[in-house]
Short mmCIF file of C-alpha atoms in Angstrom, two decimals:
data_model
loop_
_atom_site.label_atom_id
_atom_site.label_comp_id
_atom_site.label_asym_id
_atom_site.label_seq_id
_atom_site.Cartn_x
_atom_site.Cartn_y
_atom_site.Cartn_z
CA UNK V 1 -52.20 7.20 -4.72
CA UNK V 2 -48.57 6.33 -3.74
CA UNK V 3 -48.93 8.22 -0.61
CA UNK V 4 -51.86 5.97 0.38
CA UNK V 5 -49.98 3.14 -0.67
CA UNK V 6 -46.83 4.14 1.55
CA UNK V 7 -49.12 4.37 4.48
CA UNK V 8 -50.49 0.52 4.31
CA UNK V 9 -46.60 -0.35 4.01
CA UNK V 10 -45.90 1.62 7.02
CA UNK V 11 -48.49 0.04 8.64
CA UNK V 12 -46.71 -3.17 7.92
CA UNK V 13 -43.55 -2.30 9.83
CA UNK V 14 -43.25 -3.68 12.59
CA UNK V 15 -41.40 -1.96 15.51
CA UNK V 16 -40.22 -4.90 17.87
CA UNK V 17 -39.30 -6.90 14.93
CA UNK V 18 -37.15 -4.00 13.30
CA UNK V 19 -35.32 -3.43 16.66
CA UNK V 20 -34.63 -7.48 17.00
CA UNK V 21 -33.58 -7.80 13.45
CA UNK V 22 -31.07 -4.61 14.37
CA UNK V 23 -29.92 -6.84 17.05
CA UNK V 24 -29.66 -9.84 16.35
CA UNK V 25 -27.20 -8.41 12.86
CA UNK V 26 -25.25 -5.88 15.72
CA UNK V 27 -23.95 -8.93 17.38
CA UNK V 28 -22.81 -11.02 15.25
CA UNK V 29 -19.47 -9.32 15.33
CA UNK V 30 -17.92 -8.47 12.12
CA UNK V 31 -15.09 -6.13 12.81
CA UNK V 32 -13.23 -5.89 9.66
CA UNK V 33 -12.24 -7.92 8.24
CA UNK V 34 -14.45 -10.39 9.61
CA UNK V 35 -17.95 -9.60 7.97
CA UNK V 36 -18.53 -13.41 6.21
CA UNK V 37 -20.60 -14.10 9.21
CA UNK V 38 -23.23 -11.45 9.04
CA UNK V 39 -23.18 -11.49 5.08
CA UNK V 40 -23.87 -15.14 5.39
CA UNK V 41 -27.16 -14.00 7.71
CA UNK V 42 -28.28 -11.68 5.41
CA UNK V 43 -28.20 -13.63 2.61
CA UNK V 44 -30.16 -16.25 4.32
CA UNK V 45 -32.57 -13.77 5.54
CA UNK V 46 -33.13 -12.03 2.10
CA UNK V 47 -33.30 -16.05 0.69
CA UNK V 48 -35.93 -16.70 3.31
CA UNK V 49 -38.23 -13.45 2.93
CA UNK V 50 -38.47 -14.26 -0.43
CA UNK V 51 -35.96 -11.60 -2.33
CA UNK V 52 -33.85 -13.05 -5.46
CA UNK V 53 -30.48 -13.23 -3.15
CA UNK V 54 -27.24 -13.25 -4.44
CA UNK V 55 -23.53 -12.87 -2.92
CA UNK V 56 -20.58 -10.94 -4.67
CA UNK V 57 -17.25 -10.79 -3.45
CA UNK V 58 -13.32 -11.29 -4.59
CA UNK V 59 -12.64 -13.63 -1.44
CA UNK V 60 -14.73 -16.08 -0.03
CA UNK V 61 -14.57 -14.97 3.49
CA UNK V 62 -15.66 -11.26 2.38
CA UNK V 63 -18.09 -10.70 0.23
CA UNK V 64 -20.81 -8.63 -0.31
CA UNK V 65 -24.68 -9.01 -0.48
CA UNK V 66 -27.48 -8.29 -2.85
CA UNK V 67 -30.84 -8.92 -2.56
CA UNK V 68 -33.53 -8.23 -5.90
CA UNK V 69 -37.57 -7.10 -5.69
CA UNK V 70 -37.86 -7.03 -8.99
CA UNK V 71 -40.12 -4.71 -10.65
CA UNK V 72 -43.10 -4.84 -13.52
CA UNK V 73 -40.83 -2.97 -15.54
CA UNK V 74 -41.16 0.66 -16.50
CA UNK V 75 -40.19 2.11 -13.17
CA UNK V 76 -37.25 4.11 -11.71
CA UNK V 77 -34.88 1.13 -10.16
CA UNK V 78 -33.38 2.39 -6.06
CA UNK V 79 -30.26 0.64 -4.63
CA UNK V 80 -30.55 0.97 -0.67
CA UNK V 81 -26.71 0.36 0.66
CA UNK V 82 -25.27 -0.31 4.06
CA UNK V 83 -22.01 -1.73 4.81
CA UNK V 84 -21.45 -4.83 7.56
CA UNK V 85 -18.13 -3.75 8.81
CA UNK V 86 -17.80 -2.23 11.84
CA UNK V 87 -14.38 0.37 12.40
CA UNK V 88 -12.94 -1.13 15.99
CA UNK V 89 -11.04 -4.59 16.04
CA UNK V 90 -10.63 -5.94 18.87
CA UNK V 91 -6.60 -5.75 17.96
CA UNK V 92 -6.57 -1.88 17.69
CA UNK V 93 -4.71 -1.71 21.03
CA UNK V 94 -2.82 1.26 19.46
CA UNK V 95 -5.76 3.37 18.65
CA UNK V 96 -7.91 2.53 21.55
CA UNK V 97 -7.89 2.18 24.84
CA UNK V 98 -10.04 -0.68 25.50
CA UNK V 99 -11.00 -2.32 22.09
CA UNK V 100 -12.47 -5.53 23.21
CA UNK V 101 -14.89 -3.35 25.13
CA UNK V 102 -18.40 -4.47 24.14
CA UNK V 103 -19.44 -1.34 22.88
CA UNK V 104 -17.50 -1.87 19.78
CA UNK V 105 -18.51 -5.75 19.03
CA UNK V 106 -22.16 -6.33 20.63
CA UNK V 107 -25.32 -4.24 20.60
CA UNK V 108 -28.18 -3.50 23.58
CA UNK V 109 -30.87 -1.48 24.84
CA UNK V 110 -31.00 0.87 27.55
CA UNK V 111 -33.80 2.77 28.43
CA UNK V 112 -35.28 4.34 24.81
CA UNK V 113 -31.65 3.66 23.35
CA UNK V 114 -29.96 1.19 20.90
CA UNK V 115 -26.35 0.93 22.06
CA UNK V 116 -23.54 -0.27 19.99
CA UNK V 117 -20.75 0.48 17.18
CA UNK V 118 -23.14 -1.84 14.79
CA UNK V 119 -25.95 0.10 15.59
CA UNK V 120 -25.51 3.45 14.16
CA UNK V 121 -22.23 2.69 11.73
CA UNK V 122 -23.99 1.06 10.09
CA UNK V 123 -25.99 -2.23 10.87
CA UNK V 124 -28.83 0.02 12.24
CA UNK V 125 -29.75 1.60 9.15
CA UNK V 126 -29.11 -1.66 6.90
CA UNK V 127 -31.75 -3.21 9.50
CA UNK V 128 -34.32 -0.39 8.44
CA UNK V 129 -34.25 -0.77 4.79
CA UNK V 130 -34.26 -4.21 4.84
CA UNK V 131 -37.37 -4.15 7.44
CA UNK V 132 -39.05 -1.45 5.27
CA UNK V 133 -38.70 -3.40 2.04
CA UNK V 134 -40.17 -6.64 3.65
CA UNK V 135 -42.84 -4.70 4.57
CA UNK V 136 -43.60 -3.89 0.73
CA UNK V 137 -43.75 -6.86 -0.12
CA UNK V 138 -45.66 -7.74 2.87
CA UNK V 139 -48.36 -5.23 1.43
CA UNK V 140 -48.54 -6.84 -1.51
CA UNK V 141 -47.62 -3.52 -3.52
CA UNK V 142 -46.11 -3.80 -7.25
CA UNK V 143 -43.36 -1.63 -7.97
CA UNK V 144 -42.30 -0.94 -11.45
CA UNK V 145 -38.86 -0.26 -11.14
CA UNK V 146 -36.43 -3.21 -9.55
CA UNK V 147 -35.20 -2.46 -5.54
CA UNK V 148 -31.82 -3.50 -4.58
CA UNK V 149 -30.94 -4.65 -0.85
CA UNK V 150 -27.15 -4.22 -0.62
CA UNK V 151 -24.49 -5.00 2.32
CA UNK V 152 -20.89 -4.15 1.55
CA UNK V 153 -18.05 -5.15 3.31
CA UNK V 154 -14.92 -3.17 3.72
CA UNK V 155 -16.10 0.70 4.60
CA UNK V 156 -14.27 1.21 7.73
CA UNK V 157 -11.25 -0.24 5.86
CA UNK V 158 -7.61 -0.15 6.15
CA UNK V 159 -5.50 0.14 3.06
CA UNK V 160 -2.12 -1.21 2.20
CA UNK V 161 0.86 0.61 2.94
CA UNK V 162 4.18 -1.09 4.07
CA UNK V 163 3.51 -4.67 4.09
CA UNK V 164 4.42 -6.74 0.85
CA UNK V 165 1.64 -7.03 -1.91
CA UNK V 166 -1.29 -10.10 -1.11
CA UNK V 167 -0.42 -10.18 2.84
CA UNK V 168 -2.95 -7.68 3.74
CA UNK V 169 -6.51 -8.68 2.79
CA UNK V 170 -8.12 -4.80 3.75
CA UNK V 171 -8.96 -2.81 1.28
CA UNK V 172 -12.27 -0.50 0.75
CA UNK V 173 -12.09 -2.12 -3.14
CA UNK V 174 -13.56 -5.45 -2.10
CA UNK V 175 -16.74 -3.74 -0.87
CA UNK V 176 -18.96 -0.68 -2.80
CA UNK V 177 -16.51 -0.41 -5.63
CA UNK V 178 -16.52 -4.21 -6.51
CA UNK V 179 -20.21 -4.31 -5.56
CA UNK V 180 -20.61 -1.57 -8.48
CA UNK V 181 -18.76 -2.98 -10.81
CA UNK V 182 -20.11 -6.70 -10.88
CA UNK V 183 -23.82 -5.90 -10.79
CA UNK V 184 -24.76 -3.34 -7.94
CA UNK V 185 -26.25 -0.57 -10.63
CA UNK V 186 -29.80 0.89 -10.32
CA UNK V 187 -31.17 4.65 -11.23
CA UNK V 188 -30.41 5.78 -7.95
CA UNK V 189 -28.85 4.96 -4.96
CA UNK V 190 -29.67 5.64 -1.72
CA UNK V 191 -26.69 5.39 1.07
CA UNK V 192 -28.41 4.59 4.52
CA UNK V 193 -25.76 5.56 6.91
CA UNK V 194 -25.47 8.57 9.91
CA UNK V 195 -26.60 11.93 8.50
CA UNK V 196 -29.08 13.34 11.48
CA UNK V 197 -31.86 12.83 8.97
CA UNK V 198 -30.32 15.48 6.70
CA UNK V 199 -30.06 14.73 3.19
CA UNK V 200 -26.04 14.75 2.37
CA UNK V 201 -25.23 14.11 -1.69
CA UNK V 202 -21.81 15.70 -1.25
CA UNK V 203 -18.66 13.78 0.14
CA UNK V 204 -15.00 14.31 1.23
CA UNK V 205 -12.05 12.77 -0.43
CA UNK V 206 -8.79 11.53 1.55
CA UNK V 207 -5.54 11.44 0.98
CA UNK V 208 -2.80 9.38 3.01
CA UNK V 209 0.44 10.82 3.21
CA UNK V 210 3.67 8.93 4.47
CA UNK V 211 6.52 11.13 5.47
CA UNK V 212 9.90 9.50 6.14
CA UNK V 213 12.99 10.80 8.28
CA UNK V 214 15.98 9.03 7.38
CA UNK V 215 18.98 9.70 9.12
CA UNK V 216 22.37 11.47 7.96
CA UNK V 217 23.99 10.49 10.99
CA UNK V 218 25.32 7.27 13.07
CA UNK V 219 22.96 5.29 14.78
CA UNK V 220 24.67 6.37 18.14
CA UNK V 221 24.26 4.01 20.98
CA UNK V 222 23.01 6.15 23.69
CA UNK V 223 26.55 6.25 25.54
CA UNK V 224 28.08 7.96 22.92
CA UNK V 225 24.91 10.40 21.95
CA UNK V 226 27.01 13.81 21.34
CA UNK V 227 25.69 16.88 23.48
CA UNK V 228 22.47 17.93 21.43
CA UNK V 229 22.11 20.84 19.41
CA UNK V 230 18.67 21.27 18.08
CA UNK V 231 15.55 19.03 17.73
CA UNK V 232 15.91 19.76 13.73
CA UNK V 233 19.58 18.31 13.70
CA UNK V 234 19.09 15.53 15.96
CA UNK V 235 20.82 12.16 15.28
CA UNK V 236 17.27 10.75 16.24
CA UNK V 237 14.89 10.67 13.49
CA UNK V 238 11.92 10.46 16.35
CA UNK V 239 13.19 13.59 17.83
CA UNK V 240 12.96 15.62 13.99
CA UNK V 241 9.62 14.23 13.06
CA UNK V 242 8.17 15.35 16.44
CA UNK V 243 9.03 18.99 15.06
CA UNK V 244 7.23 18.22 11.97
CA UNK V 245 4.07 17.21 14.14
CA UNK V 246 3.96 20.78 15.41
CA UNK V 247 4.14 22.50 11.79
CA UNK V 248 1.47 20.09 10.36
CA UNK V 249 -1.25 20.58 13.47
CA UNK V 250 -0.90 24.83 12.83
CA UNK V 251 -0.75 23.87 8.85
CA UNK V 252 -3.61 21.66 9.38
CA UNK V 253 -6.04 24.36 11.25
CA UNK V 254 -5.32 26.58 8.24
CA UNK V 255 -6.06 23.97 5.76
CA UNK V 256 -9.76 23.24 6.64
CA UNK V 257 -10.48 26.91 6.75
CA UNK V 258 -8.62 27.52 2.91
CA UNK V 259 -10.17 24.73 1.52
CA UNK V 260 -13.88 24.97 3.12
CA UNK V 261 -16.43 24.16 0.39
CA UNK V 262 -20.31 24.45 0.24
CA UNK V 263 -22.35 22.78 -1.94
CA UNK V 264 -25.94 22.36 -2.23
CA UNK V 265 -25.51 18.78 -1.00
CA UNK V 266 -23.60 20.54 2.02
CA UNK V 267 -20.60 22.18 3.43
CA UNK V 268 -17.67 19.85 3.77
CA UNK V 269 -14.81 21.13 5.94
CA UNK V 270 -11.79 19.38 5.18
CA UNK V 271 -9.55 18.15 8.42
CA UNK V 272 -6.79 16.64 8.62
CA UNK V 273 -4.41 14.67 11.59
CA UNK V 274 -1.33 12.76 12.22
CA UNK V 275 -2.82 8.95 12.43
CA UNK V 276 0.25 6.66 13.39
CA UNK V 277 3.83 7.15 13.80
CA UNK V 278 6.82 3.95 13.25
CA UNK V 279 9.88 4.50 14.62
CA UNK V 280 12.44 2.55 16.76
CA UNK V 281 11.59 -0.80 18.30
CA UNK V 282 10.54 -1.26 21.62
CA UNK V 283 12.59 -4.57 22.20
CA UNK V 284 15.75 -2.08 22.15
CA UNK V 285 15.88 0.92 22.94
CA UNK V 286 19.47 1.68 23.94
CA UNK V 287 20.01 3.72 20.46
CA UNK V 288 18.85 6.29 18.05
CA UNK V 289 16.57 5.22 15.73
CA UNK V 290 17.82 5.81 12.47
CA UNK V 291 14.38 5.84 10.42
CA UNK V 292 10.85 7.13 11.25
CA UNK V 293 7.36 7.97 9.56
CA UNK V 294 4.94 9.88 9.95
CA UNK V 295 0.95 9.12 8.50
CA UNK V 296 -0.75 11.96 7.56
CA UNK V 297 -4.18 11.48 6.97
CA UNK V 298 -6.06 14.74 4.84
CA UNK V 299 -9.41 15.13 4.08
CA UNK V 300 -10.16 16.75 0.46
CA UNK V 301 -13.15 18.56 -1.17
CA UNK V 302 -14.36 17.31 -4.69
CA UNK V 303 -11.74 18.51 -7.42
CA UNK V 304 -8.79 18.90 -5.40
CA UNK V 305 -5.64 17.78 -6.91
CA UNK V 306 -4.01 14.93 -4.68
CA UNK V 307 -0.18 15.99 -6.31
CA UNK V 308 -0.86 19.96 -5.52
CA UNK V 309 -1.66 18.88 -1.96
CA UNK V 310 1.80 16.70 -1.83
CA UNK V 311 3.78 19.62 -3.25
CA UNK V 312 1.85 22.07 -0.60
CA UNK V 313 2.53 19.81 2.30
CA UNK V 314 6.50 19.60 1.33
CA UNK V 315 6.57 23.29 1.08
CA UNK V 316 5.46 24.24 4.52
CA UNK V 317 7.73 21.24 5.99
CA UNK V 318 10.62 22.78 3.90
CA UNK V 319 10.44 26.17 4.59
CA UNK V 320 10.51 25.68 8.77
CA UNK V 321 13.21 23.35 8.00
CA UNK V 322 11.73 20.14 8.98
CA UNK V 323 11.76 18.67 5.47
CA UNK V 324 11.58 14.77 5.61
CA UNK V 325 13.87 12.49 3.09
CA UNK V 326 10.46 11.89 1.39
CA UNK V 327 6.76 12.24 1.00
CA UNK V 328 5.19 9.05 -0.11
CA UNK V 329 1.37 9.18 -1.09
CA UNK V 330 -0.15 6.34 -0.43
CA UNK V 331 -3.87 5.92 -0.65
CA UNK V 332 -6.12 8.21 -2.68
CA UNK V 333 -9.75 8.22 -2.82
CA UNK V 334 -11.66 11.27 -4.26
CA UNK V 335 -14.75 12.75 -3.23
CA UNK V 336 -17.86 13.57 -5.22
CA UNK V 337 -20.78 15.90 -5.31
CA UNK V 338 -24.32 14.53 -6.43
CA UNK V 339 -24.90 15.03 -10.01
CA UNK V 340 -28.72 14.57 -11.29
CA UNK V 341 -29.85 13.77 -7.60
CA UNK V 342 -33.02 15.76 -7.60
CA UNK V 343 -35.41 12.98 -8.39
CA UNK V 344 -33.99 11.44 -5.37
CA UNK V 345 -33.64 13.70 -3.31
CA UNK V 346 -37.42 15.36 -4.20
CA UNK V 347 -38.50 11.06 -2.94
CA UNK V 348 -37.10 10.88 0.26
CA UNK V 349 -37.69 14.96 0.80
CA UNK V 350 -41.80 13.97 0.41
CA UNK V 351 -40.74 10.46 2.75
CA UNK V 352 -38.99 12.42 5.35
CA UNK V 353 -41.60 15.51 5.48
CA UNK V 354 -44.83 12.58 5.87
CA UNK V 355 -43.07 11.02 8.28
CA UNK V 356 -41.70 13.77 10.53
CA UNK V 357 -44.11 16.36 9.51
CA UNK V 358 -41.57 19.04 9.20
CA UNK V 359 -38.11 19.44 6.90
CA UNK V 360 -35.20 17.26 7.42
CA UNK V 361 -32.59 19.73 8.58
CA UNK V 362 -29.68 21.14 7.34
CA UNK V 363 -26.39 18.41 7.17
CA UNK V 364 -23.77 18.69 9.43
CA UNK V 365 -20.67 19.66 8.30
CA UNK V 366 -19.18 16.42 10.01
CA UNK V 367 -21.46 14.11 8.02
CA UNK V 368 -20.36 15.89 4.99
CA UNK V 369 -16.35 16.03 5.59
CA UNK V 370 -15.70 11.98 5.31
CA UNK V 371 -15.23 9.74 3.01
CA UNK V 372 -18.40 7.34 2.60
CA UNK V 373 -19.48 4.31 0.15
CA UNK V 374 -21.76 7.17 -1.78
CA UNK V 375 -18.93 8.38 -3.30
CA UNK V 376 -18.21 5.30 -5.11
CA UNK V 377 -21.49 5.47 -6.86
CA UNK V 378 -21.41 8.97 -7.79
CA UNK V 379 -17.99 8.50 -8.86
CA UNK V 380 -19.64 6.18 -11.58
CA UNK V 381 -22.24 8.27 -12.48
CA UNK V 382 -25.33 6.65 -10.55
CA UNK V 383 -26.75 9.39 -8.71
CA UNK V 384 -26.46 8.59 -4.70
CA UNK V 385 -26.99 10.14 -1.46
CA UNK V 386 -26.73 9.95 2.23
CA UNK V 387 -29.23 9.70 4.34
CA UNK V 388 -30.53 7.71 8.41
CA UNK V 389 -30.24 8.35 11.91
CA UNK V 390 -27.44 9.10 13.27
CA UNK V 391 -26.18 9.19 17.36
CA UNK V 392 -26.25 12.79 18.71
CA UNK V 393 -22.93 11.81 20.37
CA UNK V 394 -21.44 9.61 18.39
CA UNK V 395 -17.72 10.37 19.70
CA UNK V 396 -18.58 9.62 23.20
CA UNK V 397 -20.97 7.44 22.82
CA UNK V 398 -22.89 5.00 20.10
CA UNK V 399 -26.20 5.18 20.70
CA UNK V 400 -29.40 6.62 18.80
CA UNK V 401 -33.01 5.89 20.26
CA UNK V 402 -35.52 3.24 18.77
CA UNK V 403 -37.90 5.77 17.71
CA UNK V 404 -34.83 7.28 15.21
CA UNK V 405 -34.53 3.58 14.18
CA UNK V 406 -38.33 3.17 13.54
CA UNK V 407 -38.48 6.71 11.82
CA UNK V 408 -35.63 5.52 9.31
CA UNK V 409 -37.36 2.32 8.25
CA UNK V 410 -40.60 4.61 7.36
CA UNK V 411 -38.89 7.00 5.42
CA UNK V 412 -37.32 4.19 3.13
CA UNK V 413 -40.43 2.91 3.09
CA UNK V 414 -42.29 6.00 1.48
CA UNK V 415 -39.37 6.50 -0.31
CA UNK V 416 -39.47 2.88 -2.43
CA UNK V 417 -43.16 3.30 -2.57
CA UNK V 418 -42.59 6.76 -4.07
CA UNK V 419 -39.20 6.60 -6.41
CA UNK V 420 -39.77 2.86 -7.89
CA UNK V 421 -43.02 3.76 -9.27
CA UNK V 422 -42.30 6.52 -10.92
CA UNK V 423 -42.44 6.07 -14.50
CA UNK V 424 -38.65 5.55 -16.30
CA UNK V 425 -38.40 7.10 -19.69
CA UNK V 426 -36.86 4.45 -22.13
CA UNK V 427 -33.69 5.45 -23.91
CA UNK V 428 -32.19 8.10 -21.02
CA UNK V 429 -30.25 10.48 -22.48
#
């Protein structure tokens, strides 16, 4: 019966308005930390369509959204998640080279193709939940368990690190995690971000390292620089943390291969890079500098200690003699593998094989080895996984095509249709 009821709400998507709706959300800019603008859309459009709408956030200029179907009662309840920030400001004119390009802030079609950052991380997929849940209630269908529309803010974030406490407003805690914790709870939750239409219920941790040289020499002014000896005893504390960035790149290649870990969720392959380097001022730069970091950035598997990493990172710097005056870790999130996911998993496994008419395939390792809003639920306990289009190319360029879009909003679809009328025990162990 629900599979005859998941067709008439398929039937009810509509293909032009999903890909306008994707749009019209992809350019309405909202670079972090600048999402109030979209959120405010959403929760107008949710108001408007006739969901119980409701905004939750620790500032008023970023907060997050939730919209309510409420069921009959009885049912399994689904939380659908997306979040509104997009990764590229148009500031970042350290990490890119062109950051006000459009790519990054506005969205398009060309040819079969939805272009744009907002498209496929992760506006695109929000778009075809949202779509696919108007549609059920377009239908007319009754679910018994409640379905929750969610937008979080903060995803892509930056965390503090060496400005003073309350003058950086980033942080990925004012999106999923505070979303969780005042009210975003259901049976299961289902993640719709980048996967390849592979179902991913593992995650990565991270780790954020920052390494410090300080120097046990004079600041020379370049004049009186004595005749140099080695890069490991230089007076410059550039020059010595450049060595380090050699040892860390060979450490790092080893590291992903120690530490690979498959799970039935999927393999995650744990990387790791140097992210930014401070040092020296570019206003004057007729001296050594006499203090300089390093960010290391270090992708973990679920269970790894954050402390034995620390201890293993100083022990390779130490023993090729590029120790730095200290390791400071920073930023710690962990990652999580799926725990009582199969209900879930069985749903959208049913969704994805009615709508493709094949299996989803295997996860990339990639979509695996990050750290994602799903781990936040799972690190609660709600059972949560991964799972939308994703751009074939998403390095080079941030596209996926219309039909992927489409696709997506069908399988959520089925999958509400499917999970939220399944009938909930009372009393759940």
């Amino acid at each position: 019966m629900n599979m005859s009821v998941a067709d008439e709400v398929v039937a009810r998507i509509d293909r032009t308005e999903l890909v306008e709706f994707a749009l019209a959300i992809c350019n309405i800019d909202s670079a972090g930390p600048t999402e109030a603008e979209v959120a405010q859309y959403l929760y107008d459009w949710l108001c408007r369509e006739g969901f119980k709408a409701r905004k939750v956030g620790l500032l008023p200029d970023r907060f997050n959204v939730i919209g309510t179907l409420p069921g009959t009662g009885g049912g399994y309840s689904l939380l659908f998640n997306s979040h509104m920030d997009t990764a590229v400001r148009s500031t970042d004119i350290w990490r890119k080279r062109d950051p006000a390009a459009d790519v990054y802030h506005k969205a398009w079609i060309e040819g079969d193709q939805l272009v744009g950052e907002g498209i496929v991380n992760d506006k695109g997929p929000m778009a075809a939940f949202l779509i696919a849940a108007k549609a059920v209630k377009a239908a007319g269908v009754t679910l018994k368990g409640d379905l929750l529309l969610t937008g979080v803010v903060g995803e892509t974030s930056r965390e503090p690190c060496d400005d003073p406490p309350g003058s950086l407003i980033e942080s990925k805690d004012l999106g999923a995690r505070f979303l969780v914790t005042h009210g975003g709870v259901a049976d299961y939750v289902l993640v719709a971000e980048g996967t390849g239409f592979s179902l991913v219920s593992v995650e990565a941790g991270e780790v954020w390292f920052k390494l410090t040289w300080l120097s046990d020499q004079p600041g020379y002014y370049t004049p009186y620089l004595p005749d140099r000896t080695t890069m490991r005893e230089s007076p410059n504390m550039i020059v010595r943390a450049v060595v380090a960035v050699e040892i860390l790149e060979r450490w790092a290649t080893d590291y992903q291969k120690r530490y690979a870990y498959q799970s039935s969720g999927g393999p995650v392959v744990p990387k790791a890079q140097i992210g930014a380097i401070r040092g020296g001022d570019s206003t004057g730069i007729g001296g050594s500098p006499e203090v300089c970091s390093l960010y290391l950035g270090v992708f973990t598997v679920p269970g790894q200690n954050p402390i034995d990493l620390k201890d293993e990172i100083e022990d390779v710097l130490h023993e090729s003699g590029a120790a730095p005056t200290e390791i400071e870790l920073y930023h710690f999130r962990r990652g999580y593998e799926a725990k009582n996911i199969q209900r879930l998993r069985d749903a959208v496994l049913r969704a994805h094989q009615a709508t493709f008419g094949s299996p989803p395939p295997p996860p990339n390792p990639a979509t695996c080895s990050m750290w994602r809003d799903v781990n936040i639920f799972n690190e609660v306990g709600i059972p949560a996984l991964t799972y939308g289009p994703r751009s074939e190319s998403h390095s080079h360029k941030r596209a996926f095509s219309i039909e992927a879009l489409y696709q997506a909003s069908c399988v959520y679809a089925r999958t509400i249709v499917d999970l939220c009328n399944q009938d909930r025990p009372r009393h759940l162990a």
